[in-house]
PDB file of C-alpha atoms in Angstrom:
ATOM      1  CA  MET A   1       7.549  -1.769   2.210  1.00 54.00           C
ATOM      2  CA  LEU A   2       4.357  -3.371   3.345  1.00 49.00           C
ATOM      3  CA  GLU A   3       2.444   0.052   2.797  1.00 56.00           C
ATOM      4  CA  TRP A   4       4.021   0.282  -0.461  1.00 50.00           C
ATOM      5  CA  ASN A   5       2.677  -3.125  -1.447  1.00 50.00           C
ATOM      6  CA  ASN A   6      -0.827  -2.241  -0.510  1.00 50.00           C
ATOM      7  CA  GLN A   7      -0.800   0.974  -2.400  1.00 52.00           C
ATOM      8  CA  MET A   8       0.239  -1.033  -5.429  1.00 51.00           C
ATOM      9  CA  LEU A   9      -2.491  -3.566  -4.830  1.00 49.00           C
ATOM     10  CA  LEU A  10      -5.056  -0.770  -4.278  1.00 48.00           C
ATOM     11  CA  GLY A  11      -3.775   1.001  -7.444  1.00 51.00           C
ATOM     12  CA  ASP A  12      -4.182  -2.449  -9.441  1.00 51.00           C
ATOM     13  CA  ARG A  13      -7.574  -2.864  -8.110  1.00 56.00           C
ATOM     14  CA  ALA A  14      -8.691   0.489  -9.068  1.00 56.00           C
ATOM     15  CA  ILE A  15      -7.271  -0.018 -12.631  1.00 53.00           C
ATOM     16  CA  VAL A  16      -9.131  -3.486 -12.839  1.00 53.00           C
ATOM     17  CA  SER A  17     -12.392  -1.870 -11.705  1.00 56.00           C
ATOM     18  CA  GLN A  18     -12.162   0.949 -13.804  1.00 56.00           C
ATOM     19  CA  LEU A  19     -11.716  -1.412 -16.830  1.00 53.00           C
ATOM     20  CA  VAL A  20     -14.814  -3.557 -15.571  1.00 55.00           C
ATOM     21  CA  THR A  21     -17.021  -0.988 -14.902  1.00 57.00           C
ATOM     22  CA  GLY A  22     -16.118   1.239 -18.033  1.00 56.00           C
ATOM     23  CA  TYR A  23     -15.638  -1.160 -20.695  1.00 61.00           C
ATOM     24  CA  LEU A  24     -17.363  -4.335 -19.657  1.00 66.00           C
ATOM     25  CA  PRO A  25     -20.931  -3.021 -19.841  1.00 66.00           C
ATOM     26  CA  SER A  26     -20.622  -1.659 -23.230  1.00 66.00           C
ATOM     27  CA  VAL A  27     -18.903  -4.845 -24.393  1.00 67.00           C
ATOM     28  CA  ILE A  28     -21.744  -6.901 -23.320  1.00 71.00           C
ATOM     29  CA  LEU A  29     -24.253  -4.658 -24.957  1.00 70.00           C
ATOM     30  CA  HIS A  30     -22.302  -5.089 -28.137  1.00 67.00           C
ATOM     31  CA  PHE A  31     -22.320  -8.735 -27.883  1.00 72.00           C
ATOM     32  CA  LEU A  32     -26.050  -9.125 -27.147  1.00 73.00           C
ATOM     33  CA  SER A  33     -27.071  -6.512 -29.823  1.00 75.00           C
ATOM     34  CA  SER A  34     -25.386  -8.541 -32.460  1.00 76.00           C
ATOM     35  CA  TYR A  35     -28.332 -11.116 -32.191  1.00 80.00           C
ATOM     36  CA  VAL A  36     -31.079  -8.683 -32.704  1.00 85.00           C
ATOM     37  CA  PRO A  37     -30.602  -8.043 -36.304  1.00 84.00           C
ATOM     38  CA  SER A  38     -31.405 -11.721 -37.106  1.00 85.00           C
ATOM     39  CA  ILE A  39     -34.368 -11.599 -34.824  1.00 87.00           C
ATOM     40  CA  MET A  40     -35.951  -8.652 -36.230  1.00 88.00           C
ATOM     41  CA  LYS A  41     -35.461 -10.248 -39.865  1.00 88.00           C
ATOM     42  CA  LEU A  42     -37.276 -13.182 -38.516  1.00 89.00           C
ATOM     43  CA  PHE A  43     -40.027 -11.033 -37.201  1.00 89.00           C
ATOM     44  CA  SER A  44     -40.351  -9.299 -40.661  1.00 88.00           C
ATOM     45  CA  THR A  45     -40.634 -12.500 -42.461  1.00 88.00           C
ATOM     46  CA  MET A  46     -43.351 -13.728 -40.237  1.00 88.00           C
ATOM     47  CA  GLN A  47     -45.152 -10.408 -40.600  1.00 86.00           C
ATOM     48  CA  GLY A  48     -45.658 -11.342 -44.601  1.00 85.00           C
ATOM     49  CA  PHE A  49     -43.038  -9.672 -46.435  1.00 84.00           C
ATOM     50  CA  VAL A  50     -42.093 -11.635 -49.418  1.00 82.00           C
ATOM     51  CA  SER A  51     -38.938  -9.601 -51.210  1.00 85.00           C
ATOM     52  CA  VAL A  52     -35.530  -9.443 -49.514  1.00 87.00           C
ATOM     53  CA  SER A  53     -35.647  -5.487 -49.948  1.00 86.00           C
ATOM     54  CA  GLY A  54     -39.107  -5.569 -47.999  1.00 88.00           C
ATOM     55  CA  ILE A  55     -37.876  -7.915 -45.463  1.00 89.00           C
ATOM     56  CA  GLU A  56     -34.495  -5.977 -44.864  1.00 90.00           C
ATOM     57  CA  ARG A  57     -36.222  -2.568 -44.999  1.00 90.00           C
ATOM     58  CA  SER A  58     -39.096  -3.526 -42.345  1.00 90.00           C
ATOM     59  CA  ALA A  59     -36.255  -5.132 -40.121  1.00 91.00           C
ATOM     60  CA  CYS A  60     -34.174  -2.013 -40.523  1.00 91.00           C
ATOM     61  CA  ASN A  61     -37.016   0.186 -39.066  1.00 91.00           C
ATOM     62  CA  LYS A  62     -37.729  -2.231 -36.201  1.00 91.00           C
ATOM     63  CA  MET A  63     -33.794  -2.565 -35.437  1.00 90.00           C
ATOM     64  CA  LEU A  64     -33.448   1.075 -35.414  1.00 91.00           C
ATOM     65  CA  ARG A  65     -36.472   1.656 -32.902  1.00 90.00           C
ATOM     66  CA  PHE A  66     -35.012  -1.083 -30.916  1.00 89.00           C
ATOM     67  CA  THR A  67     -31.530   0.392 -30.885  1.00 88.00           C
ATOM     68  CA  ILE A  68     -32.558   3.862 -30.063  1.00 88.00           C
ATOM     69  CA  TRP A  69     -34.892   2.914 -27.137  1.00 86.00           C
ATOM     70  CA  THR A  70     -32.514   0.189 -25.647  1.00 84.00           C
ATOM     71  CA  VAL A  71     -29.208   1.603 -26.126  1.00 83.00           C
ATOM     72  CA  PHE A  72     -29.857   5.370 -25.774  1.00 85.00           C
ATOM     73  CA  PHE A  73     -33.162   6.042 -23.649  1.00 83.00           C
ATOM     74  CA  ALA A  74     -32.752   2.687 -21.394  1.00 79.00           C
ATOM     75  CA  ASN A  75     -29.408   3.945 -20.392  1.00 77.00           C
ATOM     76  CA  VAL A  76     -30.127   7.730 -20.082  1.00 78.00           C
ATOM     77  CA  LEU A  77     -33.244   7.004 -18.063  1.00 74.00           C
ATOM     78  CA  THR A  78     -31.719   4.761 -15.455  1.00 68.00           C
ATOM     79  CA  GLY A  79     -33.222   4.300 -12.086  1.00 50.00           C
ATOM     80  CA  SER A  80     -36.458   2.968 -10.963  1.00 44.00           C
ATOM     81  CA  ALA A  81     -39.489   2.840 -13.310  1.00 47.00           C
ATOM     82  CA  LEU A  82     -41.542   5.422 -11.383  1.00 46.00           C
ATOM     83  CA  ASN A  83     -38.601   7.936 -11.957  1.00 55.00           C
ATOM     84  CA  GLN A  84     -38.532   7.065 -15.835  1.00 54.00           C
ATOM     85  CA  LEU A  85     -42.228   7.878 -15.933  1.00 56.00           C
ATOM     86  CA  ASN A  86     -41.965  11.061 -13.819  1.00 59.00           C
ATOM     87  CA  ILE A  87     -39.750  12.417 -16.784  1.00 60.00           C
ATOM     88  CA  PHE A  88     -42.759  12.343 -19.192  1.00 59.00           C
ATOM     89  CA  VAL A  89     -45.437  13.421 -16.630  1.00 63.00           C
ATOM     90  CA  ASP A  90     -44.873  17.169 -17.092  1.00 64.00           C
ATOM     91  CA  PRO A  91     -44.132  17.801 -20.840  1.00 64.00           C
ATOM     92  CA  LYS A  92     -42.929  21.250 -20.028  1.00 68.00           C
ATOM     93  CA  LYS A  93     -40.026  20.010 -17.782  1.00 71.00           C
ATOM     94  CA  ILE A  94     -38.889  17.423 -20.417  1.00 73.00           C
ATOM     95  CA  PRO A  95     -36.095  19.352 -21.886  1.00 75.00           C
ATOM     96  CA  GLU A  96     -34.726  20.392 -18.378  1.00 74.00           C
ATOM     97  CA  ARG A  97     -34.984  16.612 -17.245  1.00 76.00           C
ATOM     98  CA  LEU A  98     -33.294  15.486 -20.551  1.00 77.00           C
ATOM     99  CA  ALA A  99     -30.559  18.330 -19.688  1.00 75.00           C
ATOM    100  CA  VAL A 100     -29.925  16.543 -16.484  1.00 78.00           C
ATOM    101  CA  VAL A 101     -29.989  12.812 -17.034  1.00 79.00           C
ATOM    102  CA  VAL A 102     -28.241  12.876 -20.474  1.00 81.00           C
ATOM    103  CA  PRO A 103     -24.893  14.247 -19.464  1.00 81.00           C
ATOM    104  CA  ALA A 104     -24.741  11.696 -16.550  1.00 80.00           C
ATOM    105  CA  GLN A 105     -24.237   8.948 -19.061  1.00 82.00           C
ATOM    106  CA  ALA A 106     -21.744  10.683 -21.101  1.00 82.00           C
ATOM    107  CA  SER A 107     -18.840   8.319 -19.882  1.00 82.00           C
ATOM    108  CA  PHE A 108     -20.636   5.145 -20.853  1.00 82.00           C
ATOM    109  CA  PHE A 109     -21.512   6.184 -24.295  1.00 84.00           C
ATOM    110  CA  ILE A 110     -17.899   7.347 -24.844  1.00 84.00           C
ATOM    111  CA  ALA A 111     -16.967   3.766 -24.044  1.00 82.00           C
ATOM    112  CA  TYR A 112     -19.480   2.374 -26.078  1.00 83.00           C
ATOM    113  CA  VAL A 113     -18.482   4.402 -28.991  1.00 84.00           C
ATOM    114  CA  VAL A 114     -14.559   3.354 -28.402  1.00 82.00           C
ATOM    115  CA  THR A 115     -15.596  -0.213 -28.265  1.00 80.00           C
ATOM    116  CA  SER A 116     -17.646  -0.071 -31.485  1.00 80.00           C
ATOM    117  CA  TRP A 117     -14.078   0.513 -33.102  1.00 77.00           C
ATOM    118  CA  THR A 118     -13.572  -3.060 -32.800  1.00 75.00           C
ATOM    119  CA  SER A 119     -16.833  -3.996 -34.492  1.00 76.00           C
ATOM    120  CA  ILE A 120     -16.247  -1.714 -37.409  1.00 77.00           C
ATOM    121  CA  THR A 121     -12.667  -3.052 -37.836  1.00 75.00           C
ATOM    122  CA  SER A 122     -13.911  -6.614 -37.778  1.00 75.00           C
ATOM    123  CA  GLU A 123     -15.948  -5.824 -40.758  1.00 78.00           C
ATOM    124  CA  LEU A 124     -12.753  -5.209 -42.624  1.00 77.00           C
ATOM    125  CA  THR A 125     -11.339  -8.512 -41.542  1.00 75.00           C
ATOM    126  CA  GLN A 126     -14.392 -10.390 -42.001  1.00 74.00           C
ATOM    127  CA  THR A 127     -13.717 -12.624 -38.906  1.00 72.00           C
ATOM    128  CA  SER A 128     -17.127 -14.300 -38.843  1.00 71.00           C
ATOM    129  CA  ALA A 129     -16.995 -15.300 -42.673  1.00 71.00           C
ATOM    130  CA  LEU A 130     -13.323 -16.577 -42.159  1.00 72.00           C
ATOM    131  CA  LEU A 131     -14.303 -18.859 -39.203  1.00 74.00           C
ATOM    132  CA  TYR A 132     -17.325 -20.127 -41.121  1.00 70.00           C
ATOM    133  CA  HIS A 133     -15.052 -20.810 -44.068  1.00 69.00           C
ATOM    134  CA  LEU A 134     -12.587 -22.695 -41.991  1.00 72.00           C
ATOM    135  CA  TRP A 135     -15.198 -24.565 -40.161  1.00 73.00           C
ATOM    136  CA  GLY A 136     -16.967 -25.594 -43.498  1.00 65.00           C
ATOM    137  CA  SER A 137     -13.156 -26.657 -44.964  1.00 64.00           C
ATOM    138  CA  CYS A 138     -12.692 -28.620 -41.942  1.00 67.00           C
ATOM    139  CA  ALA A 139     -15.955 -30.305 -41.518  1.00 57.00           C
ATOM    140  CA  LYS A 140     -16.545 -30.824 -45.205  1.00 55.00           C
ATOM    141  CA  CYS A 141     -20.134 -29.274 -44.874  1.00 53.00           C
ATOM    142  CA  CYS A 142     -21.885 -25.997 -45.211  1.00 51.00           C
ATOM    143  CA  LYS A 143     -19.803 -25.052 -48.056  1.00 50.00           C
ATOM    144  CA  ARG A 144     -20.531 -22.015 -50.078  1.00 50.00           C
ATOM    145  CA  GLU A 145     -20.183 -21.600 -53.812  1.00 50.00           C
ATOM    146  CA  ASP A 146     -16.877 -19.666 -54.459  1.00 51.00           C
ATOM    147  CA  SER A 147     -18.783 -17.214 -57.056  1.00 55.00           C
ATOM    148  CA  GLU A 148     -21.181 -16.264 -54.482  1.00 70.00           C
ATOM    149  CA  ALA A 149     -20.538 -12.919 -52.935  1.00 74.00           C
ATOM    150  CA  PRO A 150     -21.996 -11.743 -49.594  1.00 78.00           C
ATOM    151  CA  SER A 151     -24.345  -8.983 -49.631  1.00 82.00           C
ATOM    152  CA  MET A 152     -24.435  -5.714 -47.469  1.00 84.00           C
ATOM    153  CA  HIS A 153     -26.496  -6.280 -44.224  1.00 85.00           C
ATOM    154  CA  TYR A 154     -28.418  -2.933 -44.303  1.00 88.00           C
ATOM    155  CA  HIS A 155     -30.739  -3.788 -41.573  1.00 87.00           C
ATOM    156  CA  SER A 156     -28.016  -4.075 -39.137  1.00 87.00           C
ATOM    157  CA  GLU A 157     -25.487  -1.556 -40.358  1.00 87.00           C
ATOM    158  CA  ILE A 158     -27.754   1.610 -40.911  1.00 90.00           C
ATOM    159  CA  PRO A 159     -29.462   1.593 -37.429  1.00 90.00           C
ATOM    160  CA  ARG A 160     -26.073   1.370 -36.009  1.00 89.00           C
ATOM    161  CA  ILE A 161     -24.740   4.245 -38.086  1.00 90.00           C
ATOM    162  CA  LEU A 162     -27.584   6.264 -37.360  1.00 92.00           C
ATOM    163  CA  LEU A 163     -27.440   5.552 -33.222  1.00 91.00           C
ATOM    164  CA  PHE A 164     -23.818   7.075 -33.507  1.00 91.00           C
ATOM    165  CA  GLY A 165     -25.016  10.001 -35.475  1.00 91.00           C
ATOM    166  CA  LEU A 166     -27.820  10.387 -32.689  1.00 92.00           C
ATOM    167  CA  LEU A 167     -25.021  10.396 -30.007  1.00 90.00           C
ATOM    168  CA  GLY A 168     -22.837  12.837 -31.690  1.00 90.00           C
ATOM    169  CA  LEU A 169     -25.569  15.282 -32.102  1.00 90.00           C
ATOM    170  CA  THR A 170     -26.930  15.073 -28.533  1.00 89.00           C
ATOM    171  CA  TYR A 171     -23.933  14.970 -26.743  1.00 88.00           C
ATOM    172  CA  SER A 172     -22.286  17.778 -28.737  1.00 87.00           C
ATOM    173  CA  ILE A 173     -23.723  20.331 -26.412  1.00 84.00           C
ATOM    174  CA  VAL A 174     -23.513  18.611 -22.995  1.00 84.00           C
ATOM    175  CA  ALA A 175     -20.396  16.371 -23.583  1.00 84.00           C
ATOM    176  CA  PRO A 176     -18.392  17.697 -26.620  1.00 86.00           C
ATOM    177  CA  LEU A 177     -15.626  15.323 -25.525  1.00 87.00           C
ATOM    178  CA  ILE A 178     -17.466  12.410 -27.272  1.00 88.00           C
ATOM    179  CA  LEU A 179     -17.187  14.310 -30.844  1.00 89.00           C
ATOM    180  CA  PRO A 180     -13.511  13.277 -31.602  1.00 90.00           C
ATOM    181  CA  PHE A 181     -14.559   9.304 -30.857  1.00 89.00           C
ATOM    182  CA  VAL A 182     -17.665   9.741 -33.136  1.00 90.00           C
ATOM    183  CA  LEU A 183     -15.462  11.565 -35.617  1.00 91.00           C
ATOM    184  CA  THR A 184     -13.060   8.733 -35.646  1.00 90.00           C
ATOM    185  CA  TYR A 185     -15.857   6.297 -35.886  1.00 89.00           C
ATOM    186  CA  PHE A 186     -17.425   7.942 -38.955  1.00 91.00           C
ATOM    187  CA  CYS A 187     -13.812   8.099 -40.601  1.00 90.00           C
ATOM    188  CA  LEU A 188     -12.866   4.293 -40.254  1.00 88.00           C
ATOM    189  CA  GLY A 189     -16.440   3.494 -41.218  1.00 88.00           C
ATOM    190  CA  TYR A 190     -16.276   5.640 -44.419  1.00 90.00           C
ATOM    191  CA  PHE A 191     -13.009   4.043 -45.720  1.00 90.00           C
ATOM    192  CA  ILE A 192     -13.864   0.493 -44.496  1.00 88.00           C
ATOM    193  CA  PHE A 193     -17.519   0.391 -45.845  1.00 88.00           C
ATOM    194  CA  ARG A 194     -16.217   2.050 -49.224  1.00 89.00           C
ATOM    195  CA  ASN A 195     -13.863  -0.760 -49.673  1.00 87.00           C
ATOM    196  CA  GLN A 196     -16.540  -3.321 -48.808  1.00 86.00           C
ATOM    197  CA  LEU A 197     -18.946  -1.850 -50.986  1.00 86.00           C
ATOM    198  CA  CYS A 198     -16.618  -1.635 -53.885  1.00 87.00           C
ATOM    199  CA  ASN A 199     -14.324  -4.897 -53.461  1.00 85.00           C
ATOM    200  CA  VAL A 200     -16.329  -7.374 -51.096  1.00 84.00           C
ATOM    201  CA  TYR A 201     -20.166  -7.071 -51.293  1.00 86.00           C
ATOM    202  CA  ALA A 202     -22.234  -7.726 -54.100  1.00 83.00           C
ATOM    203  CA  PRO A 203     -25.921  -6.052 -54.314  1.00 83.00           C
ATOM    204  CA  LYS A 204     -28.642  -8.656 -54.342  1.00 83.00           C
ATOM    205  CA  TYR A 205     -31.495  -6.079 -54.846  1.00 82.00           C
ATOM    206  CA  ASP A 206     -32.088  -2.332 -55.901  1.00 80.00           C
ATOM    207  CA  THR A 207     -34.653  -0.563 -53.683  1.00 82.00           C
ATOM    208  CA  GLY A 208     -34.516   2.619 -55.724  1.00 77.00           C
ATOM    209  CA  GLY A 209     -33.171   4.631 -52.532  1.00 82.00           C
ATOM    210  CA  ARG A 210     -36.028   3.377 -50.188  1.00 86.00           C
ATOM    211  CA  PHE A 211     -33.819   3.166 -47.197  1.00 89.00           C
ATOM    212  CA  TRP A 212     -33.162   7.031 -47.417  1.00 90.00           C
ATOM    213  CA  PRO A 213     -36.355   7.875 -45.889  1.00 90.00           C
ATOM    214  CA  ILE A 214     -35.290   5.874 -42.820  1.00 91.00           C
ATOM    215  CA  VAL A 215     -31.967   7.863 -42.443  1.00 92.00           C
ATOM    216  CA  HIS A 216     -33.939  11.156 -43.007  1.00 92.00           C
ATOM    217  CA  ASN A 217     -36.438  10.574 -40.317  1.00 92.00           C
ATOM    218  CA  ALA A 218     -33.683   9.200 -37.809  1.00 93.00           C
ATOM    219  CA  THR A 219     -31.534  12.533 -38.560  1.00 93.00           C
ATOM    220  CA  ILE A 220     -34.673  14.699 -37.987  1.00 94.00           C
ATOM    221  CA  PHE A 221     -35.400  12.915 -34.643  1.00 93.00           C
ATOM    222  CA  SER A 222     -31.889  13.403 -33.713  1.00 92.00           C
ATOM    223  CA  LEU A 223     -31.947  17.099 -34.450  1.00 93.00           C
ATOM    224  CA  VAL A 224     -35.110  17.655 -32.476  1.00 92.00           C
ATOM    225  CA  LEU A 225     -34.097  15.800 -29.677  1.00 90.00           C
ATOM    226  CA  MET A 226     -30.646  17.875 -29.777  1.00 90.00           C
ATOM    227  CA  HIS A 227     -32.899  21.081 -29.578  1.00 90.00           C
ATOM    228  CA  LEU A 228     -34.827  20.134 -26.737  1.00 88.00           C
ATOM    229  CA  ILE A 229     -31.574  19.057 -24.769  1.00 87.00           C
ATOM    230  CA  SER A 230     -30.195  22.454 -25.539  1.00 87.00           C
ATOM    231  CA  ILE A 231     -33.101  24.349 -24.297  1.00 87.00           C
ATOM    232  CA  GLY A 232     -33.125  22.209 -21.242  1.00 85.00           C
ATOM    233  CA  VAL A 233     -29.462  23.029 -20.585  1.00 84.00           C
ATOM    234  CA  PHE A 234     -30.039  26.750 -20.962  1.00 83.00           C
ATOM    235  CA  GLY A 235     -33.057  26.310 -18.531  1.00 81.00           C
ATOM    236  CA  VAL A 236     -30.856  24.662 -16.077  1.00 78.00           C
ATOM    237  CA  LYS A 237     -28.332  27.240 -16.347  1.00 78.00           C
ATOM    238  CA  GLU A 238     -31.209  29.643 -15.634  1.00 77.00           C
ATOM    239  CA  PHE A 239     -30.470  31.610 -19.006  1.00 78.00           C
ATOM    240  CA  PRO A 240     -34.288  32.108 -20.229  1.00 78.00           C
ATOM    241  CA  LEU A 241     -33.123  34.200 -23.072  1.00 82.00           C
ATOM    242  CA  GLY A 242     -31.117  31.491 -24.601  1.00 79.00           C
ATOM    243  CA  SER A 243     -33.978  28.842 -24.169  1.00 80.00           C
ATOM    244  CA  SER A 244     -36.389  31.345 -26.009  1.00 85.00           C
ATOM    245  CA  LEU A 245     -34.103  31.858 -28.684  1.00 85.00           C
ATOM    246  CA  LEU A 246     -33.862  28.054 -29.564  1.00 86.00           C
ATOM    247  CA  VAL A 247     -37.479  27.476 -29.177  1.00 87.00           C
ATOM    248  CA  PRO A 248     -37.957  28.012 -32.767  1.00 91.00           C
ATOM    249  CA  LEU A 249     -35.314  25.500 -33.936  1.00 91.00           C
ATOM    250  CA  PRO A 250     -37.237  22.336 -33.448  1.00 91.00           C
ATOM    251  CA  ILE A 251     -40.445  23.885 -35.060  1.00 93.00           C
ATOM    252  CA  LEU A 252     -38.246  24.914 -38.105  1.00 94.00           C
ATOM    253  CA  THR A 253     -36.823  21.419 -38.205  1.00 94.00           C
ATOM    254  CA  LEU A 254     -40.204  19.931 -38.298  1.00 94.00           C
ATOM    255  CA  LEU A 255     -41.304  22.202 -40.920  1.00 95.00           C
ATOM    256  CA  PHE A 256     -38.292  21.344 -42.959  1.00 94.00           C
ATOM    257  CA  TYR A 257     -39.342  17.593 -42.457  1.00 93.00           C
ATOM    258  CA  ALA A 258     -42.990  18.183 -43.735  1.00 93.00           C
ATOM    259  CA  TYR A 259     -41.592  20.228 -46.695  1.00 93.00           C
ATOM    260  CA  CYS A 260     -39.169  17.119 -47.520  1.00 91.00           C
ATOM    261  CA  GLY A 261     -41.980  14.752 -47.004  1.00 87.00           C
ATOM    262  CA  ASN A 262     -44.324  16.401 -49.525  1.00 89.00           C
ATOM    263  CA  ARG A 263     -41.524  17.293 -52.045  1.00 87.00           C
ATOM    264  CA  PHE A 264     -39.309  13.969 -51.797  1.00 85.00           C
ATOM    265  CA  TYR A 265     -41.158  11.065 -50.313  1.00 85.00           C
ATOM    266  CA  PRO A 266     -43.529  10.365 -53.268  1.00 81.00           C
ATOM    267  CA  ILE A 267     -40.289   9.819 -55.083  1.00 80.00           C
ATOM    268  CA  PHE A 268     -39.621   6.667 -53.072  1.00 80.00           C
ATOM    269  CA  GLU A 269     -43.095   5.278 -53.309  1.00 76.00           C
ATOM    270  CA  ALA A 270     -43.301   5.109 -57.203  1.00 73.00           C
ATOM    271  CA  TYR A 271     -40.560   5.392 -59.912  1.00 71.00           C
ATOM    272  CA  SER A 272     -40.781   8.450 -62.076  1.00 71.00           C
ATOM    273  CA  THR A 273     -41.774   8.037 -65.755  1.00 76.00           C
ATOM    274  CA  GLU A 274     -38.400   9.468 -66.957  1.00 77.00           C
ATOM    275  CA  SER A 275     -36.579   6.687 -64.973  1.00 74.00           C
ATOM    276  CA  LEU A 276     -38.815   4.037 -66.394  1.00 74.00           C
ATOM    277  CA  VAL A 277     -38.300   5.409 -69.836  1.00 82.00           C
ATOM    278  CA  ASN A 278     -34.483   5.337 -69.354  1.00 81.00           C
ATOM    279  CA  LYS A 279     -34.652   1.879 -68.063  1.00 77.00           C
ATOM    280  CA  ASP A 280     -36.586   0.767 -71.104  1.00 79.00           C
ATOM    281  CA  ILE A 281     -34.203   2.168 -73.446  1.00 81.00           C
ATOM    282  CA  GLN A 282     -31.176   0.612 -71.886  1.00 79.00           C
ATOM    283  CA  GLU A 283     -32.702  -2.856 -72.010  1.00 77.00           C
ATOM    284  CA  GLN A 284     -33.492  -2.426 -75.682  1.00 78.00           C
ATOM    285  CA  SER A 285     -30.043  -1.883 -76.427  1.00 77.00           C
ATOM    286  CA  LYS A 286     -29.148  -5.185 -74.838  1.00 78.00           C
ATOM    287  CA  PRO A 287     -28.805  -8.013 -77.394  1.00 78.00           C
ATOM    288  CA  GLU A 288     -30.404 -10.883 -75.278  1.00 77.00           C
ATOM    289  CA  MET A 289     -33.700  -8.688 -75.210  1.00 77.00           C
ATOM    290  CA  ALA A 290     -34.797  -9.708 -78.776  1.00 77.00           C
ATOM    291  CA  GLU A 291     -34.442 -13.255 -77.524  1.00 79.00           C
ATOM    292  CA  PHE A 292     -36.488 -12.705 -74.509  1.00 77.00           C
ATOM    293  CA  PHE A 293     -39.164 -10.813 -76.284  1.00 76.00           C
ATOM    294  CA  SER A 294     -39.738 -13.658 -78.699  1.00 77.00           C
ATOM    295  CA  SER A 295     -40.064 -16.082 -75.915  1.00 77.00           C
ATOM    296  CA  LEU A 296     -42.802 -14.095 -74.483  1.00 73.00           C
ATOM    297  CA  GLU A 297     -45.098 -15.147 -77.374  1.00 71.00           C
ATOM    298  CA  THR A 298     -44.981 -18.624 -76.302  1.00 73.00           C
ATOM    299  CA  ALA A 299     -44.325 -18.334 -72.564  1.00 71.00           C
ATOM    300  CA  TYR A 300     -47.905 -18.632 -71.746  1.00 69.00           C
ATOM    301  CA  CYS A 301     -51.100 -19.607 -73.561  1.00 72.00           C
ATOM    302  CA  ASP A 302     -54.782 -19.654 -72.177  1.00 70.00           C
ATOM    303  CA  PRO A 303     -55.878 -23.240 -71.915  1.00 69.00           C
ATOM    304  CA  ALA A 304     -59.205 -22.191 -73.321  1.00 70.00           C
ATOM    305  CA  LEU A 305     -57.205 -21.046 -76.567  1.00 69.00           C
ATOM    306  CA  LYS A 306     -55.267 -24.270 -77.073  1.00 69.00           C
ATOM    307  CA  PRO A 307     -56.457 -26.344 -79.941  1.00 68.00           C
ATOM    308  CA  ILE A 308     -58.073 -29.585 -79.242  1.00 65.00           C
ATOM    309  CA  GLN A 309     -55.943 -32.861 -79.641  1.00 63.00           C
ATOM    310  CA  ARG A 310     -57.838 -35.384 -81.230  1.00 60.00           C
ATOM    311  CA  SER A 311     -56.831 -38.878 -82.364  1.00 58.00           C
ATOM    312  CA  SER A 312     -56.643 -39.884 -85.861  1.00 56.00           C
ATOM    313  CA  ASN A 313     -58.696 -43.205 -85.961  1.00 56.00           C
ATOM    314  CA  SER A 314     -61.511 -41.422 -83.970  1.00 55.00           C
ATOM    315  CA  ASP A 315     -64.984 -40.999 -85.686  1.00 56.00           C
ATOM    316  CA  GLU A 316     -67.164 -38.227 -84.222  1.00 55.00           C
ATOM    317  CA  ARG A 317     -70.304 -39.474 -85.919  1.00 59.00           C
ATOM    318  CA  THR A 318     -70.186 -42.896 -84.724  1.00 58.00           C
ATOM    319  CA  SER A 319     -68.235 -42.589 -81.223  1.00 59.00           C
ATOM    320  CA  PRO A 320     -70.545 -42.619 -78.045  1.00 58.00           C
ATOM    321  CA  LEU A 321     -70.523 -39.294 -76.114  1.00 57.00           C
ATOM    322  CA  LEU A 322     -69.801 -41.660 -72.988  1.00 58.00           C
ATOM    323  CA  SER A 323     -67.136 -44.133 -73.066  1.00 56.00           C
ATOM    324  CA  SER A 324     -68.094 -47.516 -72.401  1.00 54.00           C
ATOM    325  CA  VAL A 325     -66.859 -49.270 -69.429  1.00 49.00           C
TER     326      VAL A 325
END
């Protein structure tokens, strides 16, 4: 009986240990990462961006780099700082070393993706907004207008989605078990964000698709990293023919990236004439535009062109140039 109790205690301790070591680090990482977007947005404001779209695009770039480095590379390149530097000392061995260190963290990233289901479902319930509303109702302060709809936080959601795309692509070769969890995340995200964008969020600005280059660049980076890891896997397995056949893939991917940059990137820098003409045609059909154009005639007048206001009882011929004290 005593031996059976000891076995039960050991089994319970093993379960608790697995829960703590498996899920607690990813939960802590999610909790700490939730405060980073607001800090990056503050940095973008201090950087000098004025418009809301410019601030959020800059914060999105910063958040994406921070997320990829801290969540992916910082966990993959575990160990001492010397070991991390040794990975990049010999560039020829980077694929092989990535093929060794990346699969070692597969269990952590699977747990990270699973715990992310909670964060994406909380987007549907809007828990933080509900608590804020209840606090404002109880304290009778910080009340928001009923007509004010929230906007989508692109600077925090886009880097998170791109991170899971990076995890799915890089681990599709070395740890395919992560793919069902990533697929579940994207399926949940599709339905949840579609509902939020259609029924909850109201856009506050229109960037003309300028977030798309960020998504494209991150996707190309994920593909190149996947190719390097695949080359390293075949090198570790001592299959040089497979590594040789995969060498053109990152080159072709970078050539495709250069083509897309030359072909499509100017569209995001300046609006096309056709788009501007269509916008003018749409605005001319609005009834309030006639009143707007008529108000432009008197909206501003140069002070030098304004008529001089003179008093009716003044005489220019007899009045002195300087007023007497």
